Amino acid sequence: MPPRRRPLLAAGVVLAVLPGLAACSDDGERQEGDAVSEAEADVLAGLLARNTEEGGADFVVTAPYGEDALLTLTGEVDYTDDVGRAQAVTSAGGAEQVRTVFFTADRVWFGDVPGLAEALEAAGLPPAGYVRRPLAPEGEEASAPLTDVLVRLVLNLSAPEGDDPGVFRAGDYSWEGQRSIDGRLSTVFASPTGWTVAVDGSTDLLLQYVTGLPGQESRVTVSLSDHGPRDIAPPADEETVDGAAQPALLAAVGL
């Protein structure tokens, strides 16, 4: 496979290998667990590249963690400039916390942060609506903040070019049937490492990706919709405080 960005998979495998679609084989009715066909391997090989070609998408990411806790990111991503924004809702024990998040491949911005105004005042810093800090590096998913892992996963669902379809024809990738996602008929495929994808039957676009995360039994679901160009701008420097230069501030507001 050509060099490319690598999404986060439970077993550290490249998401460059994603499947594509077909409902029936030449030999008759499909059975769940059947190997992907040549046509499906072709769709699979171009799945991430098609996200790049489309330019962006709306997304929803759900990630259970801990006991009775859930992090949900709802937003949009620009795959042309590698930037996104989302509303992050943390639900735990019946209580919710909502923050605004912007992200790029190397930075993340947090807005609507409880206690930020007071922490800035206590640190003698001017008012700011957002705190920015570096995004946790790839390869450190097990210890990185969950928000960082999820936004990087969203960004990594794209690639500058397609892969070799032979990867899927030779591998143990399987057809897992069809189902409706947000009113769109999709075909589901599974990888030998445990992640699954659902592919739109009419457009060959990625609708859903489900995977595990290092050190967690629960699975993360990324749903994409309304594929197309996006124009997203992170907060300007004058609107933000540099959290990397203010570690005590980051600690004070839980970032």
Coordinates of C-alpha atoms in Angstrom, one line a residue:
M1 CA 0.0 0.0 0.0
P2 CA 1.2 3.6 -0.6
P3 CA 2.2 5.8 2.3
R4 CA -0.9 7.4 3.9
R5 CA -2.4 8.6 7.2
R6 CA -3.3 5.7 9.5
P7 CA -6.6 5.6 11.5
L8 CA -6.8 4.1 14.9
L9 CA -7.7 0.5 15.0
A10 CA -8.0 -1.8 17.9
A11 CA -5.2 -4.0 16.7
G12 CA -3.1 -1.2 15.3
V13 CA -4.0 -2.1 11.7
V14 CA -4.2 0.4 8.9
L15 CA -7.8 1.5 8.0
A16 CA -6.5 1.9 4.5
V17 CA -8.1 -1.5 4.2
L18 CA -11.8 -1.0 4.2
P19 CA -14.4 -3.0 2.3
G20 CA -16.9 -2.2 -0.4
L21 CA -20.2 -3.6 -1.6
A22 CA -22.4 -6.1 -3.4
A23 CA -25.5 -7.9 -2.3
C24 CA -25.1 -11.1 -4.3
S25 CA -22.4 -13.3 -5.7
D26 CA -22.3 -14.9 -9.1
D27 CA -23.0 -18.2 -7.5
G28 CA -26.3 -17.2 -5.8
E29 CA -27.5 -15.8 -2.5
R30 CA -24.8 -14.5 -0.1
Q31 CA -24.3 -15.8 3.4
E32 CA -23.0 -13.7 6.2
G33 CA -19.3 -14.4 6.6
D34 CA -18.7 -14.9 2.8
A35 CA -15.5 -13.6 1.4
V36 CA -15.6 -10.2 -0.4
S37 CA -16.0 -10.4 -4.1
E38 CA -13.6 -8.7 -6.6
A39 CA -16.1 -5.9 -7.1
E40 CA -16.3 -5.4 -3.4
A41 CA -12.6 -5.3 -3.1
D42 CA -12.5 -2.6 -5.7
V43 CA -14.9 -0.5 -3.7
L44 CA -13.0 -1.2 -0.5
A45 CA -9.8 -0.1 -2.0
G46 CA -11.1 3.4 -2.8
L47 CA -13.3 3.9 0.2
L48 CA -11.1 6.4 2.1
A49 CA -10.0 8.1 -1.1
R50 CA -13.7 8.8 -1.9
N51 CA -14.1 10.7 1.4
T52 CA -11.2 12.9 0.3
E53 CA -12.7 13.4 -3.1
E54 CA -16.1 14.4 -1.6
G55 CA -14.3 17.0 0.5
G56 CA -16.0 16.4 3.9
A57 CA -19.0 15.1 5.8
D58 CA -21.2 15.5 8.8
F59 CA -20.3 13.0 11.6
V60 CA -21.5 11.5 14.8
V61 CA -19.1 9.6 17.1
T62 CA -20.2 7.6 20.1
A63 CA -17.7 6.1 22.6
P64 CA -18.8 4.4 25.8
Y65 CA -16.3 4.6 28.5
G66 CA -16.2 3.7 32.2
E67 CA -19.4 2.7 33.9
D68 CA -22.6 4.2 32.5
A69 CA -20.6 7.0 30.7
L70 CA -20.7 8.0 27.1
L71 CA -18.9 10.6 25.0
T72 CA -20.7 11.8 21.8
L73 CA -19.2 14.1 19.2
T74 CA -21.6 15.6 16.7
G75 CA -20.2 17.9 14.0
E76 CA -18.6 18.2 10.6
V77 CA -15.2 17.6 9.0
D78 CA -13.3 19.1 6.1
Y79 CA -11.2 16.4 4.5
T80 CA -9.5 18.9 2.1
D81 CA -7.9 21.0 4.9
D82 CA -8.0 18.4 7.7
V83 CA -10.1 20.5 10.1
G84 CA -13.3 19.8 12.0
R85 CA -15.6 21.1 14.6
A86 CA -18.1 19.3 16.9
Q87 CA -20.2 19.5 20.0
A88 CA -18.8 17.2 22.6
V89 CA -21.4 15.8 25.1
T90 CA -20.1 13.8 28.1
S91 CA -22.9 11.8 29.8
A92 CA -22.2 10.1 33.1
G93 CA -24.4 9.2 36.0
G94 CA -27.3 11.1 34.6
A95 CA -25.4 14.4 34.2
E96 CA -24.2 16.0 31.0
Q97 CA -21.3 18.3 30.2
V98 CA -21.3 20.1 26.8
R99 CA -18.3 21.6 25.1
T100 CA -17.4 23.0 21.7
V101 CA -14.4 21.4 20.0
F102 CA -12.4 22.4 17.0
F103 CA -9.6 20.2 15.7
T104 CA -6.9 19.8 13.1
A105 CA -4.3 17.1 12.6
D106 CA -2.1 18.6 15.4
R107 CA -4.2 20.9 17.6
V108 CA -7.5 20.8 19.4
W109 CA -9.5 23.8 20.7
F110 CA -12.1 23.6 23.6
G111 CA -14.8 26.2 24.1
D112 CA -17.7 26.4 26.6
V113 CA -15.3 25.2 29.2
P114 CA -16.7 25.4 32.8
G115 CA -14.5 27.5 35.1
L116 CA -12.4 28.9 32.3
A117 CA -13.2 32.5 32.9
E118 CA -12.3 32.1 36.6
A119 CA -9.1 30.2 35.9
L120 CA -8.0 32.8 33.4
E121 CA -8.6 35.6 35.9
A122 CA -6.8 33.7 38.7
A123 CA -3.8 33.2 36.3
G124 CA -3.7 36.9 35.4
L125 CA -4.6 36.2 31.8
P126 CA -7.0 38.1 29.5
P127 CA -10.4 36.7 28.8
A128 CA -10.6 34.0 26.1
G129 CA -13.4 31.9 24.7
Y130 CA -11.2 28.8 23.9
V131 CA -8.3 26.9 25.2
R132 CA -6.0 25.3 22.6
R133 CA -3.4 22.6 23.1
P134 CA -1.5 20.1 20.9
L135 CA -3.4 17.0 19.9
A136 CA -2.0 13.8 21.5
P137 CA 0.4 12.1 19.0
E138 CA -0.6 9.0 17.0
G139 CA 0.7 5.9 18.7
E140 CA -0.3 7.0 22.1
E141 CA -4.0 6.1 22.0
A142 CA -3.9 4.0 25.2
S143 CA -2.9 7.0 27.3
A144 CA -4.3 9.9 25.3
P145 CA -7.5 11.8 26.2
L146 CA -10.5 10.1 24.6
T147 CA -11.5 13.3 22.8
D148 CA -8.1 13.4 21.1
V149 CA -8.4 9.7 20.0
L150 CA -11.9 10.3 18.5
V151 CA -11.1 13.4 16.6
R152 CA -8.0 11.9 15.1
L153 CA -10.1 8.8 14.1
V154 CA -12.5 11.1 12.3
L155 CA -9.7 12.9 10.4
N156 CA -8.1 9.6 9.5
L157 CA -11.1 8.3 7.6
S158 CA -9.7 9.8 4.4
A159 CA -6.7 9.1 2.2
P160 CA -5.1 10.9 -0.8
E161 CA -5.4 7.9 -3.1
G162 CA -6.8 4.4 -3.2
D163 CA -5.3 1.1 -2.1
D164 CA -4.5 -2.1 -3.9
P165 CA -7.7 -4.2 -4.2
G166 CA -5.6 -7.3 -3.9
V167 CA -5.2 -6.6 -0.2
F168 CA -8.9 -7.4 0.3
R169 CA -9.0 -10.2 -2.1
A170 CA -6.2 -12.0 -0.3
G171 CA -7.3 -11.1 3.2
D172 CA -9.9 -12.6 5.4
Y173 CA -12.5 -9.8 4.9
S174 CA -16.1 -10.8 4.9
W175 CA -19.6 -9.8 3.7
E176 CA -22.0 -9.4 6.7
G177 CA -25.3 -8.5 5.1
Q178 CA -27.3 -5.4 4.6
R179 CA -29.1 -2.9 6.8
S180 CA -30.5 0.6 6.8
I181 CA -28.5 3.4 8.3
D182 CA -30.3 6.8 8.5
G183 CA -32.7 5.6 5.9
R184 CA -29.9 4.5 3.4
L185 CA -29.5 0.9 2.4
S186 CA -25.9 -0.2 3.2
T187 CA -23.8 -3.3 3.1
V188 CA -21.7 -4.3 6.1
F189 CA -18.3 -5.8 5.9
A190 CA -15.9 -7.1 8.6
S191 CA -12.2 -7.3 8.9
P192 CA -10.1 -10.1 10.4
T193 CA -9.1 -7.7 13.2
G194 CA -12.6 -7.0 14.3
W195 CA -13.6 -3.6 12.8
T196 CA -16.6 -3.3 10.6
V197 CA -17.8 -0.8 8.0
A198 CA -21.2 0.0 6.4
V199 CA -21.1 1.2 2.8
D200 CA -23.8 3.1 1.0
G201 CA -25.3 0.8 -1.7
S202 CA -26.0 3.6 -4.1
T203 CA -22.9 5.8 -3.8
D204 CA -20.2 3.5 -2.5
L205 CA -19.5 6.0 0.3
L206 CA -18.6 5.1 3.9
L207 CA -21.6 5.5 6.2
Q208 CA -20.4 3.9 9.4
Y209 CA -17.2 2.5 10.9
V210 CA -17.1 0.6 14.1
T211 CA -13.9 -0.4 16.0
G212 CA -12.5 -1.1 19.4
L213 CA -10.0 1.1 21.2
P214 CA -6.8 0.1 23.0
G215 CA -7.5 -1.0 26.6
Q216 CA -11.3 -0.9 26.2
E217 CA -13.9 -3.6 25.8
S218 CA -16.5 -1.2 24.4
R219 CA -16.6 -0.2 20.7
V220 CA -16.6 3.2 19.0
T221 CA -19.0 4.0 16.2
V222 CA -18.3 6.7 13.6
S223 CA -21.3 7.6 11.4
L224 CA -20.8 9.8 8.3
S225 CA -23.6 11.6 6.3
D226 CA -24.2 14.4 3.8
H227 CA -20.8 14.0 2.2
G228 CA -19.5 17.1 0.4
P229 CA -17.2 20.1 0.8
R230 CA -17.0 22.0 4.1
D231 CA -15.5 25.3 5.1
I232 CA -14.4 25.3 8.8
A233 CA -12.1 27.8 10.5
P234 CA -10.6 27.1 14.0
P235 CA -10.8 30.0 16.5
A236 CA -8.4 32.8 15.9
D237 CA -5.4 33.2 18.2
E238 CA -6.9 36.3 19.8
E239 CA -9.9 34.2 20.9
T240 CA -7.8 31.5 22.5
V241 CA -5.3 30.9 25.3
D242 CA -2.4 28.6 24.6
G243 CA -2.8 25.8 27.1
A244 CA 0.6 24.3 26.3
A245 CA 2.2 27.4 27.8
Q246 CA -0.2 27.3 30.8
P247 CA -0.2 23.7 32.1
A248 CA -1.6 24.8 35.4
L249 CA -4.6 26.4 33.6
L250 CA -5.2 23.1 31.7
A251 CA -5.1 21.2 34.9
A252 CA -7.5 23.7 36.6
V253 CA -10.2 23.3 33.9
G254 CA -9.7 19.5 33.4
L255 CA -8.1 19.6 29.9

